[in-house]
mmCIF file of C-alpha atoms in Angstrom:
data_model
loop_
_atom_site.group_PDB
_atom_site.id
_atom_site.type_symbol
_atom_site.label_atom_id
_atom_site.label_comp_id
_atom_site.label_asym_id
_atom_site.label_seq_id
_atom_site.Cartn_x
_atom_site.Cartn_y
_atom_site.Cartn_z
ATOM 1 C CA UNK J 1 -0.008 -0.008 -0.003
ATOM 2 C CA UNK J 2 1.115 3.530 -0.722
ATOM 3 C CA UNK J 3 0.361 4.565 2.863
ATOM 4 C CA UNK J 4 2.616 1.895 4.307
ATOM 5 C CA UNK J 5 5.512 3.147 2.167
ATOM 6 C CA UNK J 6 5.182 6.629 3.688
ATOM 7 C CA UNK J 7 5.895 5.472 7.230
ATOM 8 C CA UNK J 8 8.939 6.979 8.901
ATOM 9 C CA UNK J 9 12.039 4.840 8.567
ATOM 10 C CA UNK J 10 12.692 2.891 11.738
ATOM 11 C CA UNK J 11 9.070 3.086 12.887
ATOM 12 C CA UNK J 12 7.928 -0.454 13.684
ATOM 13 C CA UNK J 13 4.481 -1.541 12.598
ATOM 14 C CA UNK J 14 2.816 -4.249 14.688
ATOM 15 C CA UNK J 15 0.441 -6.814 13.155
ATOM 16 C CA UNK J 16 -2.362 -5.238 15.218
ATOM 17 C CA UNK J 17 -1.607 -1.781 13.816
ATOM 18 C CA UNK J 18 -1.631 -3.158 10.276
ATOM 19 C CA UNK J 19 -4.956 -4.887 10.952
ATOM 20 C CA UNK J 20 -6.486 -1.670 12.315
ATOM 21 C CA UNK J 21 -5.164 0.274 9.352
ATOM 22 C CA UNK J 22 -6.789 -2.196 6.992
ATOM 23 C CA UNK J 23 -10.087 -1.939 8.865
ATOM 24 C CA UNK J 24 -9.956 1.865 8.721
ATOM 25 C CA UNK J 25 -9.247 1.850 4.984
ATOM 26 C CA UNK J 26 -12.076 -0.616 4.377
ATOM 27 C CA UNK J 27 -14.450 1.557 6.440
ATOM 28 C CA UNK J 28 -13.514 4.656 4.469
ATOM 29 C CA UNK J 29 -14.196 2.655 1.305
ATOM 30 C CA UNK J 30 -17.755 2.035 2.540
ATOM 31 C CA UNK J 31 -17.427 -1.320 4.330
ATOM 32 C CA UNK J 32 -19.561 -0.924 7.480
ATOM 33 C CA UNK J 33 -18.644 -4.394 8.682
ATOM 34 C CA UNK J 34 -15.059 -3.264 8.989
ATOM 35 C CA UNK J 35 -16.100 -0.449 11.354
ATOM 36 C CA UNK J 36 -18.116 -2.975 13.387
ATOM 37 C CA UNK J 37 -14.847 -4.826 13.937
ATOM 38 C CA UNK J 38 -13.230 -1.647 15.219
ATOM 39 C CA UNK J 39 -16.166 -1.129 17.590
ATOM 40 C CA UNK J 40 -15.939 -4.702 18.896
ATOM 41 C CA UNK J 41 -12.211 -4.311 19.517
ATOM 42 C CA UNK J 42 -12.445 -1.058 21.518
ATOM 43 C CA UNK J 43 -15.998 -0.933 22.893
ATOM 44 C CA UNK J 44 -15.149 -2.325 26.334
ATOM 45 C CA UNK J 45 -12.188 0.058 26.735
ATOM 46 C CA UNK J 46 -14.332 3.057 25.826
ATOM 47 C CA UNK J 47 -17.149 1.870 28.072
ATOM 48 C CA UNK J 48 -14.906 1.437 31.098
ATOM 49 C CA UNK J 49 -13.348 4.870 30.736
ATOM 50 C CA UNK J 50 -16.769 6.465 30.227
ATOM 51 C CA UNK J 51 -18.100 4.735 33.361
ATOM 52 C CA UNK J 52 -15.194 6.022 35.418
ATOM 53 C CA UNK J 53 -15.595 9.571 34.187
ATOM 54 C CA UNK J 54 -19.385 9.695 34.391
ATOM 55 C CA UNK J 55 -20.041 7.511 37.493
ATOM 56 C CA UNK J 56 -22.968 5.612 35.956
ATOM 57 C CA UNK J 57 -23.566 2.773 33.506
ATOM 58 C CA UNK J 58 -26.565 4.401 31.780
ATOM 59 C CA UNK J 59 -24.572 7.551 31.027
ATOM 60 C CA UNK J 60 -21.548 5.450 30.044
ATOM 61 C CA UNK J 61 -23.586 3.418 27.566
ATOM 62 C CA UNK J 62 -24.968 6.582 25.970
ATOM 63 C CA UNK J 63 -21.506 8.112 25.881
ATOM 64 C CA UNK J 64 -20.023 5.000 24.290
ATOM 65 C CA UNK J 65 -22.576 5.160 21.496
ATOM 66 C CA UNK J 66 -21.755 8.817 20.938
ATOM 67 C CA UNK J 67 -18.009 8.090 20.896
ATOM 68 C CA UNK J 68 -18.336 5.633 18.048
ATOM 69 C CA UNK J 69 -20.740 7.885 16.158
ATOM 70 C CA UNK J 70 -18.134 10.639 16.302
ATOM 71 C CA UNK J 71 -15.334 8.195 15.476
ATOM 72 C CA UNK J 72 -17.198 7.085 12.355
ATOM 73 C CA UNK J 73 -17.947 10.679 11.358
ATOM 74 C CA UNK J 74 -14.341 11.848 11.730
ATOM 75 C CA UNK J 75 -12.538 8.639 10.756
ATOM 76 C CA UNK J 76 -11.171 10.336 7.648
ATOM 77 C CA UNK J 77 -9.125 12.612 9.961
ATOM 78 C CA UNK J 78 -7.340 9.708 11.636
ATOM 79 C CA UNK J 79 -3.650 9.325 10.869
ATOM 80 C CA UNK J 80 -3.522 5.532 10.627
ATOM 81 C CA UNK J 81 0.268 5.633 11.006
ATOM 82 C CA UNK J 82 -0.361 6.357 14.697
ATOM 83 C CA UNK J 83 -2.114 4.151 17.310
ATOM 84 C CA UNK J 84 -5.880 4.393 17.103
ATOM 85 C CA UNK J 85 -6.548 3.836 20.829
ATOM 86 C CA UNK J 86 -5.298 7.250 22.097
ATOM 87 C CA UNK J 87 -7.384 8.897 19.347
ATOM 88 C CA UNK J 88 -10.475 7.015 20.515
ATOM 89 C CA UNK J 89 -9.742 7.822 24.160
ATOM 90 C CA UNK J 90 -9.448 11.515 23.319
ATOM 91 C CA UNK J 91 -12.890 11.385 21.688
ATOM 92 C CA UNK J 92 -14.163 9.563 24.792
ATOM 93 C CA UNK J 93 -12.802 12.296 27.098
ATOM 94 C CA UNK J 94 -14.414 14.991 24.977
ATOM 95 C CA UNK J 95 -17.762 13.179 24.846
ATOM 96 C CA UNK J 96 -17.727 12.661 28.625
ATOM 97 C CA UNK J 97 -16.963 16.364 29.144
ATOM 98 C CA UNK J 98 -20.022 17.206 27.046
ATOM 99 C CA UNK J 99 -22.140 14.746 29.005
ATOM 100 C CA UNK J 100 -20.931 16.188 32.310
ATOM 101 C CA UNK J 101 -21.867 19.704 31.205
ATOM 102 C CA UNK J 102 -25.352 18.472 30.246
ATOM 103 C CA UNK J 103 -25.745 16.670 33.568
ATOM 104 C CA UNK J 104 -24.747 19.805 35.468
ATOM 105 C CA UNK J 105 -27.270 21.828 33.520
ATOM 106 C CA UNK J 106 -30.012 19.342 34.398
ATOM 107 C CA UNK J 107 -29.201 19.304 38.074
ATOM 108 C CA UNK J 108 -28.765 22.390 40.221
ATOM 109 C CA UNK J 109 -26.398 20.499 42.515
ATOM 110 C CA UNK J 110 -23.943 17.722 41.860
ATOM 111 C CA UNK J 111 -25.389 14.329 42.873
ATOM 112 C CA UNK J 112 -22.812 11.686 43.610
ATOM 113 C CA UNK J 113 -23.427 8.231 42.222
ATOM 114 C CA UNK J 114 -24.100 5.609 44.873
ATOM 115 C CA UNK J 115 -21.487 3.267 43.493
ATOM 116 C CA UNK J 116 -18.780 3.117 40.859
ATOM 117 C CA UNK J 117 -19.413 0.535 38.123
ATOM 118 C CA UNK J 118 -17.310 -2.546 38.557
ATOM 119 C CA UNK J 119 -17.299 -6.173 37.557
ATOM 120 C CA UNK J 120 -20.249 -8.120 38.880
ATOM 121 C CA UNK J 121 -19.607 -9.726 42.268
ATOM 122 C CA UNK J 122 -19.769 -13.467 42.824
ATOM 123 C CA UNK J 123 -22.804 -13.832 45.075
ATOM 124 C CA UNK J 124 -21.809 -17.357 46.122
ATOM 125 C CA UNK J 125 -18.773 -16.175 48.076
ATOM 126 C CA UNK J 126 -18.674 -15.134 51.750
ATOM 127 C CA UNK J 127 -20.620 -11.827 51.839
ATOM 128 C CA UNK J 128 -18.092 -10.396 54.300
ATOM 129 C CA UNK J 129 -15.006 -11.400 52.327
ATOM 130 C CA UNK J 130 -13.179 -8.369 51.030
ATOM 131 C CA UNK J 131 -15.555 -6.003 52.805
ATOM 132 C CA UNK J 132 -12.758 -3.821 54.141
ATOM 133 C CA UNK J 133 -11.132 -3.696 50.687
ATOM 134 C CA UNK J 134 -14.451 -2.649 49.128
ATOM 135 C CA UNK J 135 -14.807 0.148 51.665
ATOM 136 C CA UNK J 136 -11.323 1.384 50.814
ATOM 137 C CA UNK J 137 -12.109 1.228 47.088
ATOM 138 C CA UNK J 138 -15.274 3.280 47.526
ATOM 139 C CA UNK J 139 -13.442 5.851 49.653
ATOM 140 C CA UNK J 140 -10.742 6.115 46.973
ATOM 141 C CA UNK J 141 -13.308 6.705 44.224
ATOM 142 C CA UNK J 142 -15.105 9.329 46.315
ATOM 143 C CA UNK J 143 -11.802 11.174 46.748
ATOM 144 C CA UNK J 144 -10.937 10.756 43.061
ATOM 145 C CA UNK J 145 -14.343 12.120 42.002
ATOM 146 C CA UNK J 146 -13.721 15.298 44.011
ATOM 147 C CA UNK J 147 -10.492 16.147 42.231
ATOM 148 C CA UNK J 148 -10.465 19.080 39.794
ATOM 149 C CA UNK J 149 -11.614 17.770 36.389
ATOM 150 C CA UNK J 150 -8.214 17.940 34.640
ATOM 151 C CA UNK J 151 -6.378 16.222 37.497
ATOM 152 C CA UNK J 152 -9.053 13.571 37.738
ATOM 153 C CA UNK J 153 -8.875 12.750 34.024
ATOM 154 C CA UNK J 154 -5.089 12.654 34.066
ATOM 155 C CA UNK J 155 -4.954 10.349 37.102
ATOM 156 C CA UNK J 156 -7.640 7.999 35.707
ATOM 157 C CA UNK J 157 -5.962 7.748 32.328
ATOM 158 C CA UNK J 158 -2.496 7.203 33.854
ATOM 159 C CA UNK J 159 -3.123 5.155 36.980
ATOM 160 C CA UNK J 160 -6.396 3.395 36.243
ATOM 161 C CA UNK J 161 -6.394 2.950 32.476
ATOM 162 C CA UNK J 162 -2.623 2.443 32.316
ATOM 163 C CA UNK J 163 -1.720 4.861 29.527
ATOM 164 C CA UNK J 164 1.785 6.329 29.434
ATOM 165 C CA UNK J 165 2.317 9.988 30.287
ATOM 166 C CA UNK J 166 2.916 10.709 26.588
ATOM 167 C CA UNK J 167 -0.350 8.969 25.629
ATOM 168 C CA UNK J 168 -2.267 10.853 28.328
ATOM 169 C CA UNK J 169 -0.858 14.117 27.011
ATOM 170 C CA UNK J 170 -1.998 13.200 23.500
ATOM 171 C CA UNK J 171 -5.482 12.172 24.685
ATOM 172 C CA UNK J 172 -5.973 15.370 26.679
ATOM 173 C CA UNK J 173 -4.355 17.600 24.052
ATOM 174 C CA UNK J 174 -1.804 18.843 26.537
ATOM 175 C CA UNK J 175 1.965 18.806 27.095
ATOM 176 C CA UNK J 176 3.696 16.004 28.958
ATOM 177 C CA UNK J 177 5.013 18.415 31.575
ATOM 178 C CA UNK J 178 1.498 19.704 32.265
ATOM 179 C CA UNK J 179 0.142 16.165 32.536
ATOM 180 C CA UNK J 180 2.944 15.158 34.896
ATOM 181 C CA UNK J 181 2.088 18.136 37.128
ATOM 182 C CA UNK J 182 -1.640 17.245 37.053
ATOM 183 C CA UNK J 183 -0.918 13.629 37.947
ATOM 184 C CA UNK J 184 1.437 14.643 40.740
ATOM 185 C CA UNK J 185 -1.043 17.107 42.229
ATOM 186 C CA UNK J 186 -3.892 14.615 41.882
ATOM 187 C CA UNK J 187 -1.933 11.830 43.609
ATOM 188 C CA UNK J 188 -0.972 14.169 46.453
ATOM 189 C CA UNK J 189 -4.601 15.274 46.956
ATOM 190 C CA UNK J 190 -5.701 11.618 46.988
ATOM 191 C CA UNK J 191 -3.023 10.641 49.525
ATOM 192 C CA UNK J 192 -3.843 13.585 51.797
ATOM 193 C CA UNK J 193 -7.541 12.861 51.656
ATOM 194 C CA UNK J 194 -7.094 9.140 52.262
ATOM 195 C CA UNK J 195 -4.705 9.803 55.143
ATOM 196 C CA UNK J 196 -7.235 12.246 56.638
ATOM 197 C CA UNK J 197 -10.091 9.754 56.339
ATOM 198 C CA UNK J 198 -7.924 7.051 57.937
ATOM 199 C CA UNK J 199 -7.067 9.429 60.784
ATOM 200 C CA UNK J 200 -10.735 10.174 61.353
ATOM 201 C CA UNK J 201 -11.510 6.497 61.832
ATOM 202 C CA UNK J 202 -8.537 5.702 64.083
#
């Protein structure tokens, strides 16, 4: 392919990247089934990030649909020589920001979700097993949800989703130094809040 010949010398292309590139080209040529394959590959990743940013499965499902609608609409802008996942995550962040603004307009005060979406629990196990861990997890998410929006997104993308600092910077449209500062401040706020909560209970 002509596109493959234009890659920078020394830039390695993984089989997965080549497969995604092929799916993108087929989609742009009008093959909707190819885009369905892209959706199937990344839907869970988009859904999990949306749930963490929006604190609810219903909102996350709506946001996920919107993400892939925008991805399909703007697919022609994608540089297939670069990884597609950070591009999709950036769309996800932007969609979730839009959803958050709409939620804030609908509600005069911020209403905290009763629980953060997580994998379904095994009801057959001891109901008290892991109770202390679950309490800690919920406290952590409450603290995380109170962070300033930019710090929260940077920490979630870096520490929860596992993206590199460079990838987080690309997703958020920011510089790496700014992202490093946001992550550092966010982690410090979380530590201080968790230490304070622990002190209250001791």
